[in-house]
Amino acid sequence: MESLVTVFVRLLPYILSIAAFFIFIEQINYLKKKRSVPGPNLVVPFFGNAISLVRDPTSFWDLQSTMAKSSGLGFSTNYIIGRFIVFIRSTELSHKVFNNVRPDAFHLVGHPFGKKLFGEHNLIYMMGQEHKDLRRRIAPNFTPKALSTYTELQQHIILKHLKSWVDSPDSGSNPFPLRLLCRDMNLETSQNVFVGPYLSGESRKRFEIDYNFFNVGLMKLPVDLPGFAFRNARLAVSRLVKTLAVCAEDSKTKMKLGEEPTCLVDFWMQDALREIAAAEDSGEKPSPHTSSTEIGGHLFDFLFASQDASTSSLLWAVTLLDSHPEVLSKVREEVTGIWSPESDKLITAEELRQMRYTEAVAREVIRYRAPATLVPHIAGEDFPLTETYTIPKGTIVFPSVYESSFQGFIDADRFDPDRFMEHRQEDRVYKKNYLAFGAGPHQCVGQRYAINHLVLFIAMFTSLFDFKRERSDGCDEIAYVPTICPRDDCKVVLSLRCRRFPCLS
């Protein structure tokens, strides 16, 4: 009887021939999809350029942008984990993707392997009438009254964390990185704004651990096996959704008693309960998207959409204000005329509206360093992107909102908040290039909330602190974590600027 080694040696030429055949077919399929579009002519079997993407995403996407620009086509191609991808630099072509989210065109995925992470019935993947109906139900969460409620919650958390920063042993002399501090502040802000009192102390700790699992898994290869970061992230999402579903149920109980809303889920449940009652009165089935489990999933969508994007913007705000002292001076001058930290009062909704230059700074921060640089979509069918190129079905398409931010605007490579002031109105003239909040049917519903948060942080941070970045080679280069931030995590030296910290009741 032949040994296994002998059998293997005898079969080895056939195994290698079969492997070579499949590699050849893979290369042919890639080249057939690529055609004459810029992109690598040969790719590593199955993995493609995934390793270079994970190892150095900044360089990977910079190369895609360079190829797209130099060719004049406005887009380029590559291959990642068995998937053909198209990177879109052109603003016009990006709009073509955003405006064609439908079953027979593009499907928003949020992450190249998002369905494995978020589940099939996520808000991100909805389209058509179902998506319109859900957005209609979400709208009451962002009325002026609701935003005013959130503003107070946001400020209490911001002040709490800023005080902990200045009270730390390193404050005043030693530089320390702000990224994780801002992330923790934003996570607590999201928890308080979205689900308020319904998240207990123990649940909050577990929530933070699970969200960290999720965050780490976003940047790893999609290996769905025990012990791998991607698997940990997928399981963490399930636990987070269950926790948020319990919060939604608790909110329903409170809103049934006729109490005033104190957080986002309360505003949502107020309307949901009206719909549920109306359906019961007419003998119909409960309205879709009113169950606590579904709402828990949608609350996680909000968290995912806001958490890391907001952290990115706060870090770039500090970085850019430090490197543009003339802008910082104008912000302080405006805020001082409206609010003082020594007044022991919060910034009111009316005072927030008066901070027009500070808001212009916030908008320019988001333009200049769009937090989520890419918005992945999948082509549901073959789609004619241009007269000469059709995107093949199944392609992952990456419109770059970052690249669009540097097109159209006057002197777009310059950080210039004045472009958003009334006398220039570049936000209107070049509206199509300002894609940080998306476009089309999936444009961000919470952009006013996000702008408010950034304005409040800038106003309070610059009023309370003198700060100086610790400069080092490459410190301001872009790093993906998964949204973008300064490569050094924004190291600063902080000292208290005012005579004392605000005392709020």
Short mmCIF file of C-alpha atoms in Angstrom, two decimals:
data_model
loop_
_atom_site.label_atom_id
_atom_site.label_comp_id
_atom_site.label_asym_id
_atom_site.label_seq_id
_atom_site.Cartn_x
_atom_site.Cartn_y
_atom_site.Cartn_z
CA MET A 1 0.00 0.00 0.00
CA GLU A 2 1.38 3.38 -1.02
CA SER A 3 2.14 5.92 1.68
CA LEU A 4 0.29 9.24 1.83
CA VAL A 5 3.51 11.05 0.90
CA THR A 6 3.88 8.96 -2.24
CA VAL A 7 0.26 9.64 -3.22
CA PHE A 8 0.68 13.34 -2.57
CA VAL A 9 3.89 13.50 -4.66
CA ARG A 10 2.12 11.71 -7.50
CA LEU A 11 -0.86 14.09 -7.32
CA LEU A 12 1.18 17.26 -6.80
CA PRO A 13 1.58 18.11 -10.51
CA TYR A 14 -2.20 17.85 -10.97
CA ILE A 15 -2.88 19.97 -7.86
CA LEU A 16 -0.45 22.64 -9.08
CA SER A 17 -1.98 22.55 -12.55
CA ILE A 18 -5.49 23.02 -11.16
CA ALA A 19 -4.30 25.87 -8.90
CA ALA A 20 -2.53 27.52 -11.83
CA PHE A 21 -5.67 27.19 -13.93
CA PHE A 22 -7.84 28.91 -11.30
CA ILE A 23 -5.23 31.66 -10.81
CA PHE A 24 -5.18 32.17 -14.59
CA ILE A 25 -9.00 32.39 -14.73
CA GLU A 26 -8.99 34.84 -11.80
CA GLN A 27 -6.47 37.10 -13.56
CA ILE A 28 -8.43 36.95 -16.83
CA ASN A 29 -11.69 37.86 -15.04
CA TYR A 30 -9.97 40.76 -13.29
CA LEU A 31 -8.48 42.10 -16.53
CA LYS A 32 -11.82 41.67 -18.32
CA LYS A 33 -13.52 43.83 -15.67
CA LYS A 34 -10.66 46.31 -15.52
CA ARG A 35 -10.36 46.81 -19.29
CA SER A 36 -8.26 49.93 -19.98
CA VAL A 37 -9.06 51.66 -16.67
CA PRO A 38 -6.00 52.50 -14.48
CA GLY A 39 -5.15 49.83 -11.92
CA PRO A 40 -2.64 47.04 -11.31
CA ASN A 41 -2.20 44.75 -14.31
CA LEU A 42 -1.57 41.68 -12.14
CA VAL A 43 -2.93 40.93 -8.67
CA VAL A 44 -2.08 38.46 -5.91
CA PRO A 45 -4.48 35.48 -6.15
CA PHE A 46 -7.61 35.95 -4.01
CA PHE A 47 -6.02 38.47 -1.61
CA GLY A 48 -5.29 41.02 -4.31
CA ASN A 49 -3.94 44.17 -2.66
CA ALA A 50 -5.73 43.63 0.67
CA ILE A 51 -2.48 43.38 2.62
CA SER A 52 -1.23 46.76 1.39
CA LEU A 53 -4.66 48.26 2.11
CA VAL A 54 -4.67 47.01 5.72
CA ARG A 55 -0.99 47.81 6.28
CA ASP A 56 -1.06 51.38 4.93
CA PRO A 57 -4.54 52.53 3.86
CA THR A 58 -3.40 56.14 3.35
CA SER A 59 -0.84 55.19 0.70
CA PHE A 60 -3.24 52.70 -0.89
CA TRP A 61 -6.00 55.28 -1.46
CA ASP A 62 -3.53 58.01 -2.42
CA LEU A 63 -2.27 55.74 -5.21
CA GLN A 64 -5.83 55.05 -6.38
CA SER A 65 -6.48 58.81 -6.44
CA THR A 66 -3.28 59.52 -8.37
CA MET A 67 -4.19 56.91 -11.01
CA ALA A 68 -7.73 58.27 -11.30
CA LYS A 69 -6.50 61.85 -11.70
CA SER A 70 -3.60 61.20 -14.07
CA SER A 71 -5.74 59.19 -16.47
CA GLY A 72 -8.34 61.93 -16.75
CA LEU A 73 -11.09 59.33 -16.28
CA GLY A 74 -11.82 60.27 -12.68
CA PHE A 75 -11.75 56.66 -11.44
CA SER A 76 -9.41 53.69 -11.05
CA THR A 77 -9.60 49.98 -10.19
CA ASN A 78 -8.08 47.34 -7.91
CA TYR A 79 -8.77 43.90 -6.42
CA ILE A 80 -9.31 43.03 -2.72
CA ILE A 81 -10.20 39.65 -1.15
CA GLY A 82 -11.69 38.23 -4.33
CA ARG A 83 -13.63 41.45 -5.08
CA PHE A 84 -13.11 43.84 -7.95
CA ILE A 85 -13.22 47.47 -6.77
CA VAL A 86 -13.66 50.86 -8.46
CA PHE A 87 -12.37 54.01 -6.74
CA ILE A 88 -14.13 57.23 -7.83
CA ARG A 89 -12.38 60.57 -7.56
CA SER A 90 -14.69 62.62 -9.81
CA THR A 91 -17.45 64.57 -8.02
CA GLU A 92 -19.85 64.13 -10.94
CA LEU A 93 -19.37 60.37 -10.98
CA SER A 94 -19.70 60.19 -7.18
CA HIS A 95 -23.07 61.91 -7.45
CA LYS A 96 -24.05 59.40 -10.10
CA VAL A 97 -23.49 56.64 -7.54
CA PHE A 98 -25.18 58.44 -4.63
CA ASN A 99 -28.24 59.29 -6.72
CA ASN A 100 -28.71 55.75 -8.02
CA VAL A 101 -29.10 53.75 -4.81
CA ARG A 102 -31.78 51.27 -5.87
CA PRO A 103 -32.12 47.50 -6.39
CA ASP A 104 -31.02 47.60 -10.04
CA ALA A 105 -28.09 49.98 -9.53
CA PHE A 106 -26.04 50.63 -6.35
CA HIS A 107 -26.50 49.34 -2.81
CA LEU A 108 -24.96 51.37 0.03
CA VAL A 109 -22.93 49.06 2.27
CA GLY A 110 -21.05 51.44 4.61
CA HIS A 111 -18.22 48.92 4.90
CA PRO A 112 -16.87 46.47 2.28
CA PHE A 113 -18.00 43.55 4.45
CA GLY A 114 -20.74 45.44 6.28
CA LYS A 115 -23.57 42.93 5.84
CA LYS A 116 -21.60 40.37 7.83
CA LEU A 117 -21.06 42.95 10.57
CA PHE A 118 -24.37 44.81 10.69
CA GLY A 119 -26.85 42.24 9.40
CA GLU A 120 -29.05 42.20 6.30
CA HIS A 121 -31.84 44.47 7.60
CA ASN A 122 -29.71 47.43 8.59
CA LEU A 123 -30.82 51.01 7.83
CA ILE A 124 -27.79 51.35 5.59
CA TYR A 125 -29.10 48.71 3.19
CA MET A 126 -32.66 49.99 2.88
CA MET A 127 -33.88 51.69 -0.27
CA GLY A 128 -37.06 52.76 -1.98
CA GLN A 129 -40.30 53.39 -0.10
CA GLU A 130 -39.24 51.44 2.98
CA HIS A 131 -36.23 53.70 3.37
CA LYS A 132 -38.32 56.86 2.82
CA ASP A 133 -40.83 55.75 5.45
CA LEU A 134 -38.10 55.11 8.00
CA ARG A 135 -36.45 58.48 7.36
CA ARG A 136 -39.86 60.10 7.89
CA ARG A 137 -40.07 58.40 11.30
CA ILE A 138 -36.54 59.51 12.17
CA ALA A 139 -37.17 63.19 11.30
CA PRO A 140 -38.79 64.10 14.69
CA ASN A 141 -35.52 63.13 16.37
CA PHE A 142 -33.83 66.19 14.84
CA THR A 143 -36.36 69.01 15.24
CA PRO A 144 -35.19 72.30 16.84
CA LYS A 145 -36.78 71.20 20.13
CA ALA A 146 -34.98 67.85 20.07
CA LEU A 147 -31.65 69.42 19.07
CA SER A 148 -31.98 71.92 21.92
CA THR A 149 -32.41 68.99 24.36
CA TYR A 150 -29.31 67.30 22.94
CA THR A 151 -27.29 70.53 23.12
CA GLU A 152 -27.61 70.62 26.89
CA LEU A 153 -26.60 66.96 27.21
CA GLN A 154 -23.66 67.47 24.86
CA GLN A 155 -22.29 70.39 26.85
CA HIS A 156 -22.46 68.62 30.20
CA ILE A 157 -20.42 65.71 28.81
CA ILE A 158 -17.95 67.96 26.98
CA LEU A 159 -17.29 70.01 30.12
CA LYS A 160 -16.97 66.90 32.27
CA HIS A 161 -14.30 65.46 29.99
CA LEU A 162 -12.45 68.71 29.39
CA LYS A 163 -12.13 69.11 33.15
CA SER A 164 -10.69 65.60 33.47
CA TRP A 165 -8.14 66.46 30.76
CA VAL A 166 -6.91 69.61 32.49
CA ASP A 167 -6.89 67.83 35.89
CA SER A 168 -4.66 65.04 34.59
CA PRO A 169 -1.04 64.89 35.83
CA ASP A 170 0.29 65.64 32.31
CA SER A 171 -1.73 68.82 31.90
CA GLY A 172 0.21 72.07 31.67
CA SER A 173 3.63 70.64 30.85
CA ASN A 174 3.66 67.27 29.11
CA PRO A 175 2.00 66.62 25.73
CA PHE A 176 -0.59 63.85 25.58
CA PRO A 177 -2.66 62.42 22.68
CA LEU A 178 -6.31 63.41 22.43
CA ARG A 179 -7.65 60.66 20.16
CA LEU A 180 -8.74 58.14 22.78
CA LEU A 181 -9.87 60.92 25.11
CA CYS A 182 -12.09 62.39 22.37
CA ARG A 183 -13.36 58.93 21.49
CA ASP A 184 -14.37 58.27 25.10
CA MET A 185 -16.01 61.68 25.35
CA ASN A 186 -17.97 61.09 22.15
CA LEU A 187 -19.03 57.60 23.20
CA GLU A 188 -20.44 58.96 26.47
CA THR A 189 -22.07 61.80 24.55
CA SER A 190 -23.70 59.36 22.12
CA GLN A 191 -24.87 57.16 24.98
CA ASN A 192 -26.44 60.12 26.82
CA VAL A 193 -27.97 61.76 23.76
CA PHE A 194 -29.28 58.58 22.15
CA VAL A 195 -30.49 56.54 25.14
CA GLY A 196 -30.02 58.88 28.11
CA PRO A 197 -30.96 57.33 31.46
CA TYR A 198 -31.72 53.86 30.10
CA LEU A 199 -28.12 52.65 30.09
CA SER A 200 -27.06 51.57 33.59
CA GLY A 201 -23.50 51.75 34.92
CA GLU A 202 -22.72 48.08 34.27
CA SER A 203 -24.34 48.21 30.83
CA ARG A 204 -22.25 51.26 29.96
CA LYS A 205 -19.01 49.44 30.76
CA ARG A 206 -20.01 46.43 28.67
CA PHE A 207 -21.16 48.80 25.94
CA GLU A 208 -17.76 50.51 25.80
CA ILE A 209 -15.92 47.17 25.65
CA ASP A 210 -18.15 45.89 22.86
CA TYR A 211 -17.87 49.10 20.87
CA ASN A 212 -14.09 48.85 21.07
CA PHE A 213 -14.29 45.25 19.74
CA PHE A 214 -16.41 46.58 16.88
CA ASN A 215 -14.03 49.45 16.15
CA VAL A 216 -10.96 47.20 16.02
CA GLY A 217 -12.71 44.66 13.79
CA LEU A 218 -13.62 47.30 11.21
CA MET A 219 -9.97 47.63 10.19
CA LYS A 220 -9.13 43.93 10.06
CA LEU A 221 -9.43 41.25 7.37
CA PRO A 222 -12.92 39.68 7.33
CA VAL A 223 -11.93 36.36 8.90
CA ASP A 224 -15.11 35.16 10.61
CA LEU A 225 -13.46 32.55 12.85
CA PRO A 226 -13.09 32.33 16.66
CA GLY A 227 -10.28 34.48 18.00
CA PHE A 228 -10.17 36.84 15.02
CA ALA A 229 -10.97 40.54 15.40
CA PHE A 230 -13.67 40.47 12.71
CA ARG A 231 -15.58 37.69 14.52
CA ASN A 232 -15.28 39.60 17.82
CA ALA A 233 -16.67 42.69 16.08
CA ARG A 234 -19.65 40.82 14.59
CA LEU A 235 -20.59 39.29 17.95
CA ALA A 236 -20.13 42.66 19.67
CA VAL A 237 -22.60 44.28 17.25
CA SER A 238 -25.24 41.68 18.20
CA ARG A 239 -24.75 42.43 21.90
CA LEU A 240 -24.84 46.20 21.33
CA VAL A 241 -28.10 45.97 19.38
CA LYS A 242 -29.70 43.87 22.15
CA THR A 243 -28.63 46.42 24.76
CA LEU A 244 -30.07 49.30 22.71
CA ALA A 245 -33.31 47.35 22.17
CA VAL A 246 -33.76 47.13 25.95
CA CYS A 247 -33.25 50.90 26.15
CA ALA A 248 -35.94 51.41 23.49
CA GLU A 249 -38.36 49.23 25.44
CA ASP A 250 -37.68 51.15 28.65
CA SER A 251 -38.25 54.41 26.80
CA LYS A 252 -41.62 53.18 25.52
CA THR A 253 -42.66 52.47 29.09
CA LYS A 254 -41.68 55.98 30.18
CA MET A 255 -43.31 57.71 27.20
CA LYS A 256 -46.57 55.82 27.82
CA LEU A 257 -46.74 57.65 31.14
CA GLY A 258 -46.74 60.97 29.28
CA GLU A 259 -43.36 62.16 30.54
CA GLU A 260 -41.26 64.68 28.60
CA PRO A 261 -38.53 63.34 26.28
CA THR A 262 -35.01 63.66 27.66
CA CYS A 263 -33.02 61.96 24.88
CA LEU A 264 -33.26 60.88 21.23
CA VAL A 265 -34.92 57.51 21.83
CA ASP A 266 -37.66 59.28 23.83
CA PHE A 267 -38.51 61.57 20.91
CA TRP A 268 -38.52 58.53 18.64
CA MET A 269 -40.70 56.42 20.96
CA GLN A 270 -43.18 59.26 21.39
CA ASP A 271 -43.98 59.09 17.69
CA ALA A 272 -43.67 55.31 17.53
CA LEU A 273 -46.27 54.89 20.27
CA ARG A 274 -48.70 57.13 18.37
CA GLU A 275 -48.27 54.94 15.28
CA ILE A 276 -48.69 51.74 17.30
CA ALA A 277 -51.86 53.09 18.97
CA ALA A 278 -53.32 54.23 15.64
CA ALA A 279 -52.68 50.78 14.14
CA GLU A 280 -54.34 49.07 17.12
CA ASP A 281 -57.38 51.36 16.92
CA SER A 282 -57.89 50.54 13.24
CA GLY A 283 -57.29 46.82 13.76
CA GLU A 284 -54.15 46.83 11.61
CA LYS A 285 -50.77 45.25 12.17
CA PRO A 286 -48.18 47.37 14.04
CA SER A 287 -46.31 49.79 11.80
CA PRO A 288 -42.95 48.54 10.53
CA HIS A 289 -39.82 49.71 12.34
CA THR A 290 -41.60 50.29 15.63
CA SER A 291 -40.47 47.14 17.47
CA SER A 292 -37.79 47.62 20.12
CA THR A 293 -35.45 45.15 18.38
CA GLU A 294 -35.63 47.04 15.07
CA ILE A 295 -35.15 50.37 16.81
CA GLY A 296 -32.15 48.96 18.71
CA GLY A 297 -30.56 48.15 15.34
CA HIS A 298 -31.27 51.62 13.99
CA LEU A 299 -29.85 53.24 17.13
CA PHE A 300 -26.65 51.32 16.51
CA ASP A 301 -26.63 52.74 12.97
CA PHE A 302 -26.74 56.24 14.47
CA LEU A 303 -23.91 55.36 16.82
CA PHE A 304 -21.78 53.97 14.00
CA ALA A 305 -22.49 56.98 11.78
CA SER A 306 -21.69 59.59 14.44
CA GLN A 307 -19.17 58.19 16.88
CA ASP A 308 -15.90 57.90 14.96
CA ALA A 309 -16.73 60.62 12.44
CA SER A 310 -17.22 63.08 15.29
CA THR A 311 -13.98 62.02 16.99
CA SER A 312 -12.13 62.62 13.72
CA SER A 313 -13.55 66.14 13.36
CA LEU A 314 -12.70 67.13 16.94
CA LEU A 315 -9.09 66.07 16.47
CA TRP A 316 -8.70 67.89 13.16
CA ALA A 317 -10.34 70.99 14.66
CA VAL A 318 -7.65 71.13 17.36
CA THR A 319 -4.90 70.40 14.81
CA LEU A 320 -6.04 73.03 12.31
CA LEU A 321 -6.74 75.73 14.90
CA ASP A 322 -3.24 75.24 16.30
CA SER A 323 -1.67 75.62 12.86
CA HIS A 324 -3.88 78.62 11.94
CA PRO A 325 -3.59 81.09 14.88
CA GLU A 326 -5.42 83.82 12.96
CA VAL A 327 -8.49 81.54 12.73
CA LEU A 328 -8.19 80.61 16.42
CA SER A 329 -8.06 84.31 17.35
CA LYS A 330 -11.27 85.05 15.40
CA VAL A 331 -13.06 82.10 17.01
CA ARG A 332 -12.10 83.28 20.50
CA GLU A 333 -13.17 86.82 19.70
CA GLU A 334 -16.60 85.66 18.52
CA VAL A 335 -17.22 83.21 21.37
CA THR A 336 -16.10 85.72 24.03
CA GLY A 337 -18.73 88.17 22.82
CA ILE A 338 -21.46 85.54 23.23
CA TRP A 339 -20.51 83.18 26.08
CA SER A 340 -18.12 83.09 29.00
CA PRO A 341 -17.11 79.90 30.86
CA GLU A 342 -17.12 81.96 34.05
CA SER A 343 -20.81 82.74 33.63
CA ASP A 344 -21.51 79.22 34.99
CA LYS A 345 -24.14 78.85 32.28
CA LEU A 346 -24.44 76.57 29.28
CA ILE A 347 -24.51 77.91 25.74
CA THR A 348 -28.14 78.33 24.71
CA ALA A 349 -29.59 77.30 21.35
CA GLU A 350 -29.88 80.98 20.39
CA GLU A 351 -26.25 81.69 21.36
CA LEU A 352 -25.17 78.67 19.35
CA ARG A 353 -26.90 80.11 16.26
CA GLN A 354 -25.04 83.41 16.77
CA MET A 355 -21.64 81.66 16.50
CA ARG A 356 -21.56 81.98 12.72
CA TYR A 357 -17.80 82.17 12.26
CA THR A 358 -17.26 79.24 14.64
CA GLU A 359 -19.78 77.24 12.62
CA ALA A 360 -17.92 78.22 9.45
CA VAL A 361 -14.76 76.82 11.05
CA ALA A 362 -16.59 73.59 11.89
CA ARG A 363 -17.85 73.25 8.31
CA GLU A 364 -14.39 73.94 6.91
CA VAL A 365 -12.83 71.33 9.23
CA ILE A 366 -15.30 68.78 7.86
CA ARG A 367 -14.61 69.84 4.26
CA TYR A 368 -10.84 69.93 4.63
CA ARG A 369 -10.65 66.61 6.48
CA ALA A 370 -13.84 64.69 5.67
CA PRO A 371 -13.99 62.09 8.48
CA ALA A 372 -15.33 59.16 6.45
CA THR A 373 -13.32 59.62 3.28
CA LEU A 374 -15.04 56.85 1.30
CA VAL A 375 -18.64 55.60 1.10
CA PRO A 376 -18.65 52.00 -0.19
CA HIS A 377 -21.45 50.78 -2.48
CA ILE A 378 -21.97 47.51 -4.31
CA ALA A 379 -23.18 47.40 -7.91
CA GLY A 380 -26.38 45.33 -7.86
CA GLU A 381 -26.34 45.12 -11.66
CA ASP A 382 -24.04 46.20 -14.47
CA PHE A 383 -24.10 50.01 -14.42
CA PRO A 384 -22.91 52.41 -17.17
CA LEU A 385 -20.69 54.80 -15.21
CA THR A 386 -19.52 56.63 -18.35
CA GLU A 387 -20.15 56.29 -22.07
CA THR A 388 -17.11 54.03 -22.38
CA TYR A 389 -17.12 52.04 -19.12
CA THR A 390 -19.74 49.88 -17.41
CA ILE A 391 -19.18 48.84 -13.79
CA PRO A 392 -19.67 45.05 -13.58
CA LYS A 393 -22.29 43.60 -11.23
CA GLY A 394 -20.85 42.78 -7.80
CA THR A 395 -18.15 45.47 -7.92
CA ILE A 396 -17.45 47.37 -4.69
CA VAL A 397 -17.52 51.06 -5.64
CA PHE A 398 -15.80 53.69 -3.47
CA PRO A 399 -16.92 57.28 -4.14
CA SER A 400 -14.36 59.51 -2.41
CA VAL A 401 -16.00 62.40 -0.55
CA TYR A 402 -12.50 63.43 0.53
CA GLU A 403 -11.35 63.98 -3.05
CA SER A 404 -14.55 65.89 -3.90
CA SER A 405 -13.78 68.35 -1.08
CA PHE A 406 -10.71 69.51 -3.01
CA GLN A 407 -12.55 70.10 -6.26
CA GLY A 408 -14.52 73.20 -7.22
CA PHE A 409 -13.85 75.29 -4.10
CA ILE A 410 -11.68 78.40 -4.51
CA ASP A 411 -8.11 77.65 -3.44
CA ALA A 412 -9.41 74.30 -2.18
CA ASP A 413 -6.08 73.15 -0.69
CA ARG A 414 -6.17 76.06 1.76
CA PHE A 415 -7.90 75.86 5.16
CA ASP A 416 -10.18 78.89 4.88
CA PRO A 417 -13.36 79.08 7.02
CA ASP A 418 -14.36 82.39 5.38
CA ARG A 419 -15.51 80.40 2.34
CA PHE A 420 -18.58 79.43 4.39
CA MET A 421 -19.44 82.99 5.46
CA GLU A 422 -22.32 84.93 3.90
CA HIS A 423 -20.13 87.20 1.72
CA ARG A 424 -18.64 84.20 -0.14
CA GLN A 425 -21.30 81.47 0.11
CA GLU A 426 -19.06 78.74 -1.30
CA ASP A 427 -21.23 76.21 0.54
CA ARG A 428 -24.00 77.12 -1.92
CA VAL A 429 -21.92 77.77 -5.04
CA TYR A 430 -19.98 74.50 -4.66
CA LYS A 431 -22.64 72.54 -2.83
CA LYS A 432 -22.17 69.51 -5.08
CA ASN A 433 -18.54 69.19 -3.92
CA TYR A 434 -19.43 69.19 -0.21
CA LEU A 435 -20.14 65.49 0.19
CA ALA A 436 -18.97 64.85 3.76
CA PHE A 437 -22.59 64.15 4.75
CA GLY A 438 -23.32 62.22 1.57
CA ALA A 439 -25.90 63.00 -1.09
CA GLY A 440 -29.03 61.49 -2.58
CA PRO A 441 -31.54 59.37 -0.63
CA HIS A 442 -29.00 58.34 2.03
CA GLN A 443 -27.75 61.82 2.90
CA CYS A 444 -27.04 62.04 6.64
CA VAL A 445 -30.17 62.98 8.63
CA GLY A 446 -28.13 64.02 11.67
CA GLN A 447 -25.80 66.54 10.07
CA ARG A 448 -27.21 69.48 12.09
CA TYR A 449 -26.58 67.50 15.28
CA ALA A 450 -23.01 66.76 14.15
CA ILE A 451 -22.31 70.41 13.30
CA ASN A 452 -23.72 71.54 16.66
CA HIS A 453 -21.47 69.10 18.51
CA LEU A 454 -18.36 70.32 16.73
CA VAL A 455 -19.25 74.01 17.25
CA LEU A 456 -19.90 73.44 20.97
CA PHE A 457 -16.59 71.61 21.37
CA ILE A 458 -14.62 74.30 19.50
CA ALA A 459 -16.28 77.10 21.51
CA MET A 460 -15.62 75.45 24.87
CA PHE A 461 -12.18 74.03 24.12
CA THR A 462 -10.80 77.33 22.82
CA SER A 463 -12.39 79.35 25.64
CA LEU A 464 -11.19 77.07 28.43
CA PHE A 465 -7.73 76.11 27.21
CA ASP A 466 -4.50 77.43 25.87
CA PHE A 467 -3.11 74.59 23.80
CA LYS A 468 -0.08 73.79 21.71
CA ARG A 469 0.49 70.83 19.44
CA GLU A 470 3.68 68.85 19.89
CA ARG A 471 5.08 68.94 16.38
CA SER A 472 6.99 66.01 14.95
CA ASP A 473 7.76 64.72 11.46
CA GLY A 474 4.56 63.51 9.83
CA CYS A 475 2.38 64.30 12.85
CA ASP A 476 -0.35 65.83 10.67
CA GLU A 477 -0.35 63.08 8.07
CA ILE A 478 -3.57 61.13 7.71
CA ALA A 479 -4.08 57.84 9.55
CA TYR A 480 -7.16 55.60 9.20
CA VAL A 481 -8.63 54.39 12.54
CA PRO A 482 -11.12 53.73 10.70
CA THR A 483 -12.08 57.39 10.13
CA ILE A 484 -9.12 59.68 9.56
CA CYS A 485 -7.11 61.41 12.28
CA PRO A 486 -3.64 62.98 12.66
CA ARG A 487 -0.96 60.30 12.62
CA ASP A 488 0.29 61.25 16.12
CA ASP A 489 -3.26 61.06 17.57
CA CYS A 490 -3.15 64.85 18.05
CA LYS A 491 -0.63 65.33 20.86
CA VAL A 492 -1.11 68.62 22.71
CA VAL A 493 -0.01 70.51 25.80
CA LEU A 494 -3.02 71.96 27.64
CA SER A 495 -3.33 74.64 30.30
CA LEU A 496 -6.33 76.42 31.74
CA ARG A 497 -6.98 79.72 29.97
CA CYS A 498 -9.75 81.17 32.13
CA ARG A 499 -9.56 81.88 35.88
CA ARG A 500 -11.67 78.87 36.80
CA PHE A 501 -13.69 76.05 35.32
CA PRO A 502 -17.47 76.51 34.92
CA CYS A 503 -19.55 75.45 37.92
CA LEU A 504 -22.85 74.01 36.70
CA SER A 505 -25.67 72.86 38.92
#
